[in-house]
PDB file of C-alpha atoms in Angstrom:
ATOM      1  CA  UNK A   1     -16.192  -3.473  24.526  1.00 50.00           C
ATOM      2  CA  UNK A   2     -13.193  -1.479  23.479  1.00 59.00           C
ATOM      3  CA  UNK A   3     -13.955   1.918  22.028  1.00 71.00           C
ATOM      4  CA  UNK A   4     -11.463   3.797  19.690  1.00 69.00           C
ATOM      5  CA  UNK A   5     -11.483   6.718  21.492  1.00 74.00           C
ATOM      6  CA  UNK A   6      -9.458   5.049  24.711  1.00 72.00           C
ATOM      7  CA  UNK A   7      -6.753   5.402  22.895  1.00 69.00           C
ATOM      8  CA  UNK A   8      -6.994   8.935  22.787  1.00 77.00           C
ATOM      9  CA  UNK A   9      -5.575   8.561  26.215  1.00 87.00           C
ATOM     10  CA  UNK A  10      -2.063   9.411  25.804  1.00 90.00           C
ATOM     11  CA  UNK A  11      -0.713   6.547  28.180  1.00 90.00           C
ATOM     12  CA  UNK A  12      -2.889   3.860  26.758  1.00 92.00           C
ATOM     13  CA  UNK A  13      -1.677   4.843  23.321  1.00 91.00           C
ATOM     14  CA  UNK A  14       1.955   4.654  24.159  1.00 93.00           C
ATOM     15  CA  UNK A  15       1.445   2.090  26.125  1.00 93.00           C
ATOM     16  CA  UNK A  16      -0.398  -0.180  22.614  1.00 93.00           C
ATOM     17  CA  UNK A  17       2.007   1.598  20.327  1.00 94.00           C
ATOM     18  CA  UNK A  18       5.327   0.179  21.914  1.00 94.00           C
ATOM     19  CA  UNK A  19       3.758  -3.212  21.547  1.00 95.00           C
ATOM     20  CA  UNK A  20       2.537  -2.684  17.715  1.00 96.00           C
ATOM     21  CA  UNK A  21       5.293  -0.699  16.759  1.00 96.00           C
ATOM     22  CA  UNK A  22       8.212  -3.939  16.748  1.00 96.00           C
ATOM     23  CA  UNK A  23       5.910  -5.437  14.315  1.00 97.00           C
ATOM     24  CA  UNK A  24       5.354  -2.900  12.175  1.00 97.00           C
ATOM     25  CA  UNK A  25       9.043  -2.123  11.739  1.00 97.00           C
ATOM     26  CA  UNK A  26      10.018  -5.796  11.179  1.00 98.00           C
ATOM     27  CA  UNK A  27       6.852  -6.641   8.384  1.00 98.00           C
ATOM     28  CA  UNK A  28       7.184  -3.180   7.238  1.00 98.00           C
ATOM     29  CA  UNK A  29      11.101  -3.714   6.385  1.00 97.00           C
ATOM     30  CA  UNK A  30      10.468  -7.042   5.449  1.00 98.00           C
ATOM     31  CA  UNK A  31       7.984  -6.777   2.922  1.00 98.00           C
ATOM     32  CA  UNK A  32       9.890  -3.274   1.442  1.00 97.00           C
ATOM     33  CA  UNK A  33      12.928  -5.480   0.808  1.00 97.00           C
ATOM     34  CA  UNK A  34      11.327  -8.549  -0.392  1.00 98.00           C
ATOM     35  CA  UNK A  35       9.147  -6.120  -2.819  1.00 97.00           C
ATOM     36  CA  UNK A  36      12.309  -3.997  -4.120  1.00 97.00           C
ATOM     37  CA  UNK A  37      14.864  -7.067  -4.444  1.00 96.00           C
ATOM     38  CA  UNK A  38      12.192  -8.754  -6.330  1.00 96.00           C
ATOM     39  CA  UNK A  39      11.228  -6.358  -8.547  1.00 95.00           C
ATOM     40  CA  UNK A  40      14.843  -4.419  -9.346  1.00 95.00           C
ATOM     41  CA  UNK A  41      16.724  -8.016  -9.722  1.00 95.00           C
ATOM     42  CA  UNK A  42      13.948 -10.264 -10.928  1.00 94.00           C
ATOM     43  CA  UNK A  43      11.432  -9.034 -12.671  1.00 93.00           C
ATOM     44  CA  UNK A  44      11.976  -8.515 -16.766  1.00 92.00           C
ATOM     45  CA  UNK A  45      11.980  -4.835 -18.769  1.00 90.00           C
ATOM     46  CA  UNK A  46       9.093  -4.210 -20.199  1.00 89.00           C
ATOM     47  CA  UNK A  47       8.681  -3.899 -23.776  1.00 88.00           C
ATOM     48  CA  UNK A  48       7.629  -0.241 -23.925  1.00 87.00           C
ATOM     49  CA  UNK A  49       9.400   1.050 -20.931  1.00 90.00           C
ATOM     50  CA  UNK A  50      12.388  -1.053 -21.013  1.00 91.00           C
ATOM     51  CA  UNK A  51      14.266  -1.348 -17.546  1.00 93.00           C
ATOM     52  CA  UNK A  52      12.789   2.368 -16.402  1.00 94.00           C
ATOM     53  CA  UNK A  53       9.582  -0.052 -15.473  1.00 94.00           C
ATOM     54  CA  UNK A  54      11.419  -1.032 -11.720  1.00 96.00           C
ATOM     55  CA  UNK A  55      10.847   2.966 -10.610  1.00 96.00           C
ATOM     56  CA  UNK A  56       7.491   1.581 -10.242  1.00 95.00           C
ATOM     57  CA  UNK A  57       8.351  -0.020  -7.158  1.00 97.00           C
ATOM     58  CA  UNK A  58       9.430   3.685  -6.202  1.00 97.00           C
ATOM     59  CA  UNK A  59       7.074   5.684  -7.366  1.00 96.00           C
ATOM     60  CA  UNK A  60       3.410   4.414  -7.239  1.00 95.00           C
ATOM     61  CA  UNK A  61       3.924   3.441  -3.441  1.00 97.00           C
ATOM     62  CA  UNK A  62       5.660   6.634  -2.276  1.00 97.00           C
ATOM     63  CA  UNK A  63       2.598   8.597  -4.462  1.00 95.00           C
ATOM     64  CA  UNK A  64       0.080   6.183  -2.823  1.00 95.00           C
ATOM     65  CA  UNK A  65       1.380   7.490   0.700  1.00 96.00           C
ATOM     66  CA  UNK A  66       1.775  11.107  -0.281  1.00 95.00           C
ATOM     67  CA  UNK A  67      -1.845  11.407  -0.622  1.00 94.00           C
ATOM     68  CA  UNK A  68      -2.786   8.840   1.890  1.00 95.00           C
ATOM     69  CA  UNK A  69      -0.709  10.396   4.358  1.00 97.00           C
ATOM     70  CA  UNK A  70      -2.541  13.711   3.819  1.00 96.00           C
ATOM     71  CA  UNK A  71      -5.912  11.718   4.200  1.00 95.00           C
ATOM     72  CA  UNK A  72      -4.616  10.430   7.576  1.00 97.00           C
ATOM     73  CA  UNK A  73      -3.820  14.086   8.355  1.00 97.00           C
ATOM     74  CA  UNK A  74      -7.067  14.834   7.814  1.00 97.00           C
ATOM     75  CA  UNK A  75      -8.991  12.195   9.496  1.00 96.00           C
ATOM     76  CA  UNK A  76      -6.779  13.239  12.173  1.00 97.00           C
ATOM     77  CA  UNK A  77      -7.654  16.877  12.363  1.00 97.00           C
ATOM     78  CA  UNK A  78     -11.331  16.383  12.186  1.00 97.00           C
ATOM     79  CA  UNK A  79     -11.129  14.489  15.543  1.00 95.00           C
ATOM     80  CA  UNK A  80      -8.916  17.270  16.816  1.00 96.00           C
ATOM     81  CA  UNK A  81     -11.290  20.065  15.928  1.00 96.00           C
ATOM     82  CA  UNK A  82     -14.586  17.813  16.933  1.00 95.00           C
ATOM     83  CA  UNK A  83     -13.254  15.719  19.845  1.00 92.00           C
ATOM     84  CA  UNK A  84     -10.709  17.772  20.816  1.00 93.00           C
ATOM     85  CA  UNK A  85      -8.447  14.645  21.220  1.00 92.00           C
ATOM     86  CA  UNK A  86      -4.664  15.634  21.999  1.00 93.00           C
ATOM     87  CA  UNK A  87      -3.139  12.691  20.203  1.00 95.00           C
ATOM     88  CA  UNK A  88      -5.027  12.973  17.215  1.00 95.00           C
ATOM     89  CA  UNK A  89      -3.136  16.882  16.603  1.00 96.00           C
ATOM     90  CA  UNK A  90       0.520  15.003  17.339  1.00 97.00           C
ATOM     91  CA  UNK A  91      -0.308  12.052  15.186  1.00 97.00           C
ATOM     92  CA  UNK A  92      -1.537  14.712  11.940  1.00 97.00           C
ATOM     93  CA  UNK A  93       1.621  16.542  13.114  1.00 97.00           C
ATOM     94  CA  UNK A  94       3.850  13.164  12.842  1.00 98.00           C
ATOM     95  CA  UNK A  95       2.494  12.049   9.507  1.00 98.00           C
ATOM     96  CA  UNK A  96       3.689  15.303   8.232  1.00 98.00           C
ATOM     97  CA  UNK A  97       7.360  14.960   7.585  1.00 98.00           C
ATOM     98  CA  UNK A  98       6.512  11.306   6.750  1.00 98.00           C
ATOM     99  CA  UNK A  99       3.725  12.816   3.834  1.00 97.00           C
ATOM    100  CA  UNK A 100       6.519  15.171   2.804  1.00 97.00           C
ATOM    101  CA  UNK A 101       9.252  12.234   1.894  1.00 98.00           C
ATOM    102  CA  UNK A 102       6.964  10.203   0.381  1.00 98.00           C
ATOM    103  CA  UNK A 103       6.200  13.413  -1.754  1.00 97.00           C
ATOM    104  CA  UNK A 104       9.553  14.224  -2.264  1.00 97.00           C
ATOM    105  CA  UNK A 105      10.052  10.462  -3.531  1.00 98.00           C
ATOM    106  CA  UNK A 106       7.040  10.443  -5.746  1.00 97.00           C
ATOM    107  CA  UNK A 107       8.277  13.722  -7.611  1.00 97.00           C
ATOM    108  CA  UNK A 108      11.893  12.634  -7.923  1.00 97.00           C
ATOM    109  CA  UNK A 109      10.973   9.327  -9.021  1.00 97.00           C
ATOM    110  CA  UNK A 110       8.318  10.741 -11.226  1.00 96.00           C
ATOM    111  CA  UNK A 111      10.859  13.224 -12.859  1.00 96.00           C
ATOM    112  CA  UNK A 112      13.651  10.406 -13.603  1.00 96.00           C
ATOM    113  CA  UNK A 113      10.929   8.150 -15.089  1.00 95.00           C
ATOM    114  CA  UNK A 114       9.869  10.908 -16.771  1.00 94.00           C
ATOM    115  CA  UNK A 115      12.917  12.223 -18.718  1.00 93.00           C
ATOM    116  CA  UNK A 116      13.584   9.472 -20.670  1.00 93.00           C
ATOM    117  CA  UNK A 117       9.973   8.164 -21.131  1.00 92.00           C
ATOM    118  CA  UNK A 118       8.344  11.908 -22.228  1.00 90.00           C
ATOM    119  CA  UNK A 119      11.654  13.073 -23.332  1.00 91.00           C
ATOM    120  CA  UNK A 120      11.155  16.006 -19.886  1.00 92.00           C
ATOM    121  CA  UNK A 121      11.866  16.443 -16.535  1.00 93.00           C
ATOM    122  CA  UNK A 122       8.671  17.773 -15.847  1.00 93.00           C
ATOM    123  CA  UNK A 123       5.552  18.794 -17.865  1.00 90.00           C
ATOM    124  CA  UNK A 124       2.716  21.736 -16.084  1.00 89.00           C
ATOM    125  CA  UNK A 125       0.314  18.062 -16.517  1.00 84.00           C
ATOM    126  CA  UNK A 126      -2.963  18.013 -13.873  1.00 83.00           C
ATOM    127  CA  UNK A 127      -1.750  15.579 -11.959  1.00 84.00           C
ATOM    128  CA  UNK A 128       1.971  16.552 -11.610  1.00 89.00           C
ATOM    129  CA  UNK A 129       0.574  20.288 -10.785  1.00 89.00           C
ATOM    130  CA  UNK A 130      -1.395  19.273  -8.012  1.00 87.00           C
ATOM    131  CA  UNK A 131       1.158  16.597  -6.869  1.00 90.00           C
ATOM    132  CA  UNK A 132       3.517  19.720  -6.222  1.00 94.00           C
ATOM    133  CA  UNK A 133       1.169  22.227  -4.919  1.00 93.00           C
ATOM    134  CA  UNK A 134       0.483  19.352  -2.316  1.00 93.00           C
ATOM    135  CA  UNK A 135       3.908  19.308  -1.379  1.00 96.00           C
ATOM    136  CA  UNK A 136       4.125  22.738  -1.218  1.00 96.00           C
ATOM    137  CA  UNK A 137       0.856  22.192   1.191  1.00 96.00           C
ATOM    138  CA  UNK A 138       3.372  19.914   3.310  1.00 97.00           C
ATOM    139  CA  UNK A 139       5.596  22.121   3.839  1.00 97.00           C
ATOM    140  CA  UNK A 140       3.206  24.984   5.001  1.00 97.00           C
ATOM    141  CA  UNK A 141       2.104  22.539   7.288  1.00 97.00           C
ATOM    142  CA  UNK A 142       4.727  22.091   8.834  1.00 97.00           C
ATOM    143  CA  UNK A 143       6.107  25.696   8.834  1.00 97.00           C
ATOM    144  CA  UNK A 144       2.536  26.386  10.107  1.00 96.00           C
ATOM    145  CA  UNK A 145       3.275  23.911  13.206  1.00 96.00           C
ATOM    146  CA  UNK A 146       7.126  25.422  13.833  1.00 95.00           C
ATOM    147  CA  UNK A 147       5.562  29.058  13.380  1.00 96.00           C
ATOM    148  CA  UNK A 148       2.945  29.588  16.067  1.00 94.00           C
ATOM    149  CA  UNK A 149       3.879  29.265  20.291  1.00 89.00           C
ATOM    150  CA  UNK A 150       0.493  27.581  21.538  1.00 92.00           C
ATOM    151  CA  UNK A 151       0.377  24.035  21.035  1.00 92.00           C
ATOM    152  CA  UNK A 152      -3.466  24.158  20.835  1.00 94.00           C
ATOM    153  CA  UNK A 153      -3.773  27.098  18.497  1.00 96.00           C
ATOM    154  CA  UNK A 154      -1.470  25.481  16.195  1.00 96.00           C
ATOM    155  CA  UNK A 155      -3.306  22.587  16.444  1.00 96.00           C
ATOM    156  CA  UNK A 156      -6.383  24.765  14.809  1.00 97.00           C
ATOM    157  CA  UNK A 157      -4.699  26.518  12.262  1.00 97.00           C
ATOM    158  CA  UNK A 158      -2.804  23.411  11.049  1.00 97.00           C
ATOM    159  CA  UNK A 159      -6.426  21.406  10.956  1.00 97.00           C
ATOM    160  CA  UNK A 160      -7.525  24.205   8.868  1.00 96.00           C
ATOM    161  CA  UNK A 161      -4.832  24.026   6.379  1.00 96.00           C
ATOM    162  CA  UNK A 162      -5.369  20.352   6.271  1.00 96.00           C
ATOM    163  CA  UNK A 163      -8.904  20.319   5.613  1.00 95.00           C
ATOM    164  CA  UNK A 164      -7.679  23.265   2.860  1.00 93.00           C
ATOM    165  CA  UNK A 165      -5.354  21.151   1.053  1.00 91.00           C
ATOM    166  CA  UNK A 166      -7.049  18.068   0.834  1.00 91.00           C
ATOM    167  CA  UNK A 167      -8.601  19.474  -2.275  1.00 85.00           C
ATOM    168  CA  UNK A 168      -5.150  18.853  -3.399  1.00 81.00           C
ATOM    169  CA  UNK A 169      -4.709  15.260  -2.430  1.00 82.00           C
ATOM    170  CA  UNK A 170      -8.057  14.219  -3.927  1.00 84.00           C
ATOM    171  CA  UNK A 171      -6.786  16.091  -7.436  1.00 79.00           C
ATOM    172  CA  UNK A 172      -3.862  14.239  -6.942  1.00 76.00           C
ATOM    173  CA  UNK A 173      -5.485  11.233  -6.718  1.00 73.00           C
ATOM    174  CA  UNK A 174      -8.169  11.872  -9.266  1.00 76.00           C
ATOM    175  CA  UNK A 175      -6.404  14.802 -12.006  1.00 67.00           C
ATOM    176  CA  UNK A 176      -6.370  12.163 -14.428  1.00 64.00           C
ATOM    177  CA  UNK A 177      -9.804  11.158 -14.957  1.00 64.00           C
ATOM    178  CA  UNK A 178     -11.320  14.693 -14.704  1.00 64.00           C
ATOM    179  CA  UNK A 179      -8.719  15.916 -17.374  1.00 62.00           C
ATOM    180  CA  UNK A 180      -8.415  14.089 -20.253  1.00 58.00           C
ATOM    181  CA  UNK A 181      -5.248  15.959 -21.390  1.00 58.00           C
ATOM    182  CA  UNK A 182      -1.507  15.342 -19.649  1.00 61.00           C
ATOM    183  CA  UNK A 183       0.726  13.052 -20.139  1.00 61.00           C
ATOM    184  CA  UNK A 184       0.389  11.008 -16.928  1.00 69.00           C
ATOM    185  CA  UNK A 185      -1.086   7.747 -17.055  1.00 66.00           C
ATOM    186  CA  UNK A 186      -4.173   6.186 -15.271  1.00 62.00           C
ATOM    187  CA  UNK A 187      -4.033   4.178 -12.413  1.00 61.00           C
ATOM    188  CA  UNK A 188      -1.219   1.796 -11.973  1.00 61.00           C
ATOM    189  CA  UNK A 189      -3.467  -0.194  -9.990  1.00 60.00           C
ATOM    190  CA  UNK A 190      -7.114  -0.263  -9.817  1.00 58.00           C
ATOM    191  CA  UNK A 191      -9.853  -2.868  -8.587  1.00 51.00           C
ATOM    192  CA  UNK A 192     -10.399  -3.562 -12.086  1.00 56.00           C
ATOM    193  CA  UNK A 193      -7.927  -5.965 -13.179  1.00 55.00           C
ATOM    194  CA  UNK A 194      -8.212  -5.040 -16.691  1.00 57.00           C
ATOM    195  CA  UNK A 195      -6.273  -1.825 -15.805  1.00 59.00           C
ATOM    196  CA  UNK A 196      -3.799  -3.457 -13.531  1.00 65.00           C
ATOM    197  CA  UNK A 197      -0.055  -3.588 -14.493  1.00 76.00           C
ATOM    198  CA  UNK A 198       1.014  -7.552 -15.612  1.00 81.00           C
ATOM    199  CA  UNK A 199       1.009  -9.894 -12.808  1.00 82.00           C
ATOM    200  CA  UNK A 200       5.321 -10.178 -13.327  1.00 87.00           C
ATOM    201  CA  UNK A 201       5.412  -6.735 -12.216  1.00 91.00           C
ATOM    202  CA  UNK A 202       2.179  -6.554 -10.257  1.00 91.00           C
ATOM    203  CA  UNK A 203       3.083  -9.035  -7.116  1.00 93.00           C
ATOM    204  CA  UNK A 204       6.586  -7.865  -6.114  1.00 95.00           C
ATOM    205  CA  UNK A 205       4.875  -4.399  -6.210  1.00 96.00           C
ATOM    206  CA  UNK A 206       1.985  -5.126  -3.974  1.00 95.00           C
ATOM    207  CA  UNK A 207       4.554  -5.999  -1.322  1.00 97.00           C
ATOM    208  CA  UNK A 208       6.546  -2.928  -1.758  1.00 97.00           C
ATOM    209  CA  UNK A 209       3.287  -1.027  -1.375  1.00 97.00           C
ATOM    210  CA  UNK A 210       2.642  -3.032   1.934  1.00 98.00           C
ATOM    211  CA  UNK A 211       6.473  -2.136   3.053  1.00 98.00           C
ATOM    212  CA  UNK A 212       5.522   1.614   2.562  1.00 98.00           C
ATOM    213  CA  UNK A 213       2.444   1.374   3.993  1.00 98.00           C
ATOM    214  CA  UNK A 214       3.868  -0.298   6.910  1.00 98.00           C
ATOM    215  CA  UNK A 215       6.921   2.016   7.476  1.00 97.00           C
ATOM    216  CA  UNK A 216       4.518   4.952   7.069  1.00 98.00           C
ATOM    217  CA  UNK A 217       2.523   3.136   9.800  1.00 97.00           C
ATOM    218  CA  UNK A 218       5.376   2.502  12.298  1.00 98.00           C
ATOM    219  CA  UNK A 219       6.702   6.116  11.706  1.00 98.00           C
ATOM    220  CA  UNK A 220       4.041   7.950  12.005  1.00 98.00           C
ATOM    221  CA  UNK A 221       3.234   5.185  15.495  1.00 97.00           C
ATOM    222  CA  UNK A 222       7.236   6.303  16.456  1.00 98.00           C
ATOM    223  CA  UNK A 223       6.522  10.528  15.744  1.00 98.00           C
ATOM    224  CA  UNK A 224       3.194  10.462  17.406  1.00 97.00           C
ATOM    225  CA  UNK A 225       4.822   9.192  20.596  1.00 97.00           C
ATOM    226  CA  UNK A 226       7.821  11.785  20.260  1.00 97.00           C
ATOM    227  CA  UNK A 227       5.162  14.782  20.071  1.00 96.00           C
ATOM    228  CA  UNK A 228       3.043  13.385  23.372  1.00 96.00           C
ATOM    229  CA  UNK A 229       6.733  13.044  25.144  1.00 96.00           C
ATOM    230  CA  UNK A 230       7.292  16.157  24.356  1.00 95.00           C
ATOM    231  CA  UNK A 231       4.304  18.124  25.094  1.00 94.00           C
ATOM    232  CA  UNK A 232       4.411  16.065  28.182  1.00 94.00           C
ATOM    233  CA  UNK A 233       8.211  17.565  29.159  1.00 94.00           C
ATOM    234  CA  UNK A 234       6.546  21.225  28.085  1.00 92.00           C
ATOM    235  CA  UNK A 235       3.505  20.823  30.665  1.00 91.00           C
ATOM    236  CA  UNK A 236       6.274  19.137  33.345  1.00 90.00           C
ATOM    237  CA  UNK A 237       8.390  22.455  32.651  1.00 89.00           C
ATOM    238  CA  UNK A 238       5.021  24.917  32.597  1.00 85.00           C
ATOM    239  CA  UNK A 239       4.544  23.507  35.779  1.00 80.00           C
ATOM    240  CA  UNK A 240       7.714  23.564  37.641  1.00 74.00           C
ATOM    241  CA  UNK A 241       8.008  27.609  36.096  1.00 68.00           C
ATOM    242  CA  UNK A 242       4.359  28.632  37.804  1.00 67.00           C
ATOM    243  CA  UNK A 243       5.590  26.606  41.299  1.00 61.00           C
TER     244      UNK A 243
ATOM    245  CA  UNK B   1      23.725 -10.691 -10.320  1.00 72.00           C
ATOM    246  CA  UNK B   2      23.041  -6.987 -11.489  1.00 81.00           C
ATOM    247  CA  UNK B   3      20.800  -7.069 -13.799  1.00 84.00           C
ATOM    248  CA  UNK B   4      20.856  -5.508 -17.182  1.00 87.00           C
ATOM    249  CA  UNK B   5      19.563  -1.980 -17.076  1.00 90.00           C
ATOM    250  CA  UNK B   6      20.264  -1.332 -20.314  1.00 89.00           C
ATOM    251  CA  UNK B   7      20.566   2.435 -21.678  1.00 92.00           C
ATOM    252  CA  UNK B   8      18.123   3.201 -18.816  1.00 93.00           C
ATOM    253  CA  UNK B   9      20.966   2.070 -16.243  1.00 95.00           C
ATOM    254  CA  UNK B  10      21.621   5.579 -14.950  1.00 96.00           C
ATOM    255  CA  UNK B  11      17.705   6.630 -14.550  1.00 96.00           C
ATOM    256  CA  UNK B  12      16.842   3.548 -12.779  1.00 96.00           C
ATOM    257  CA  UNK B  13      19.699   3.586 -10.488  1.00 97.00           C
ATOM    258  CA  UNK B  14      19.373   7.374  -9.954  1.00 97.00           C
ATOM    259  CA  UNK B  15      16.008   6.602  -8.291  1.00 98.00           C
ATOM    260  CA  UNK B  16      16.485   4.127  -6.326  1.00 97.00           C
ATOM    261  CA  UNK B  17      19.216   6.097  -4.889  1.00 98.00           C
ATOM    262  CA  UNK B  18      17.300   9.237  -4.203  1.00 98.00           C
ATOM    263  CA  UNK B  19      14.790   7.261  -2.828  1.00 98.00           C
ATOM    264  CA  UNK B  20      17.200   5.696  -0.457  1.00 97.00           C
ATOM    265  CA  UNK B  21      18.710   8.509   0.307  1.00 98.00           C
ATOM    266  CA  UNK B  22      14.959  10.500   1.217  1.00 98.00           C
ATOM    267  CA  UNK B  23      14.204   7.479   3.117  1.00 97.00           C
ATOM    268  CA  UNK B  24      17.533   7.126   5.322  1.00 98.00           C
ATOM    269  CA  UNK B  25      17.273  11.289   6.537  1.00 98.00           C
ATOM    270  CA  UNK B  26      13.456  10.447   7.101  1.00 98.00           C
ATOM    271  CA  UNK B  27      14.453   7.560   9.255  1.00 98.00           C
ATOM    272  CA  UNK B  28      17.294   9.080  10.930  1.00 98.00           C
ATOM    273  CA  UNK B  29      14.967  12.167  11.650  1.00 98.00           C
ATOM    274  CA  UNK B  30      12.167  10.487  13.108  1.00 98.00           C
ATOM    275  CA  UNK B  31      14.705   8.167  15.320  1.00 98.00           C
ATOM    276  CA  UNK B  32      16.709  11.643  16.423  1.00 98.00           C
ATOM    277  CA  UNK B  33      13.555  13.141  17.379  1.00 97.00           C
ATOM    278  CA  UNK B  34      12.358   9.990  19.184  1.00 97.00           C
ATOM    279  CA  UNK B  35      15.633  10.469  21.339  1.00 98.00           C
ATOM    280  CA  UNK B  36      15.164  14.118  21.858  1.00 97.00           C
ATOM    281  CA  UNK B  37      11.590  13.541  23.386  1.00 97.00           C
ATOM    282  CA  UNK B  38      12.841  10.915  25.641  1.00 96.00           C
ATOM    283  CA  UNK B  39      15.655  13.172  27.021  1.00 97.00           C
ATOM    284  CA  UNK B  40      13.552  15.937  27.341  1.00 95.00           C
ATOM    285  CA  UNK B  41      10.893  13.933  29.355  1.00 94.00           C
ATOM    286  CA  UNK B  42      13.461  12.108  31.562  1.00 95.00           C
ATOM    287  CA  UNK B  43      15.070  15.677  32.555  1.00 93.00           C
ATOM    288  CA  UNK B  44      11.931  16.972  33.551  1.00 91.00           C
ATOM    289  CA  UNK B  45      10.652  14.005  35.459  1.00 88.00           C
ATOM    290  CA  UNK B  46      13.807  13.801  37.274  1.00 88.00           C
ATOM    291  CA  UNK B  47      13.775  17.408  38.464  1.00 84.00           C
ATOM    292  CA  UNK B  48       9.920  17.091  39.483  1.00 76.00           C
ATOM    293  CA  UNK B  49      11.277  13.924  41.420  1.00 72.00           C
ATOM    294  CA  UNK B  50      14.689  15.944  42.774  1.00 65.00           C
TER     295      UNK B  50
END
């Protein structure tokens, strides 16, 4: 039987990724534009909101994969830092700039929906706070990455400051059910379908959330193989330096 | 075939181009980098080979 952990071989996982990652480009876009032509040209206003409801299609995906993203991260640094598993590191280190969009895009979106819904741009609510200090987490991250010359001790640090700032993501996730106060809403969508959005807006968003998804997935697939290419080129050029 | 946005027009057009916008350099990033890697490797590899 297959285990998981084969593909921590670098050439069996770019050899798998290059055939998963067509797919996940062509669902991926598919299902984004199915999901955002739907809901922006045919779904109705809706009677509170009016037509501000279609940033939903925006903004509850890109905020699903800001804090999914950082959950990835994570998975992926506690194999790094257990398993010591070189593709693991590059694959937390490609979902990073991927995590940091679909931040940015949840805030913006968040912000725009916000002005003319709360009457602000931006309100010091739980959930928005800790939305923003996890970006502000992303970018450390990164600048963590950029900042230190050894791959491996990078690697470290960058696990450490992952397994840091999840407290972040899960207060993202869950700031509005430990504080009652804040003017963000509950969950957009749930398991219980008593606190799901209406169906009219519900189905064209479930495919945008699978387009997101999807494009995080074949990303994250493309970055991961850019990071083993180039530590690969680095050890080649190690190499030909010490001959 | 637009549909009506209302008074809301300019907030819900705002955000979809932002979103589009985030989405394209994130794209375009991820694609450039793809290309650097792939250069790099291939220079290497050829002057192991030469």
């Amino acid at each position: 039987m297959m285990s998981l952990w084969e593909y921590a071989n670098p050439v069996k996982f770019l050899r798998l990724s290059s055939k998963v990652m067509p797919w996940a480009w062509g669902v991926g876009v598919s299902c984004l534009v199915i999901g955002l032509v739907w809901g922006f040209f045919f779904t109705p206003d809706d009677y509170r909101m009016g037509s501000t409801v279609k940033i939903i299609y925006l903004h509850v995906p890109s905020a699903l994969m800001a804090i999914n993203a950082w959950f990835m991260m994570l998975v992926a640094s506690l194999i790094w830092l257990i398993r010591r598993h070189h593709v693991s590191a590059l694959a937390a280190k490609a979902a990073a700039p991927v995590g940091i969009a679909m931040t940015l895009i949840a805030l913006i979106t968040g912000a725009i929906w916000g002005q003319p819904m709360w009457g602000t741009w931006w309100v010091w609510d739980p959930r928005l706070t800790s939305f923003l200090i996890l970006f502000l987490f992303y970018l450390g991250y990164l600048a963590l990455w950029a900042g230190i010359g050894n791959p491996d001790t990078a690697a470290d640090l960058t696990s450490i400051l992952c397994i840091v700032g999840s407290v972040f993501a899960v207060l993202s996730r869950y700031a509005v059910n430990f504080w009652s106060q804040g003017l963000h809403q509950g969950a957009s969508l749930s398991l219980d379908k008593e606190e799901n959005v209406a169906d009219v807006f519900y189905q064209p968003l479930l495919f945008s959330i699978a387009g997101f998804v999807l494009l995080f997935f074949a990303l994250v697939l493309l970055g991961t193989r850019s990071e083993i290419q180039l530590r690969r080129a680095r050890a080649l050029s190690l190499r030909g330096h010490t001959k | 075939m637009m549909p009506e946005l209302g008074k809301y027009a300019l907030s819900v057009l705002s955000a979809y181009g932002a979103t589009a916008l985030i989405l394209s350099a994130l794209v375009i990033y991820v694609l450039r980098r793809s290309a650097v890697a792939k250069a790099a490797l291939a220079a290497q590899e050829s002057s192991e080979d030469g």
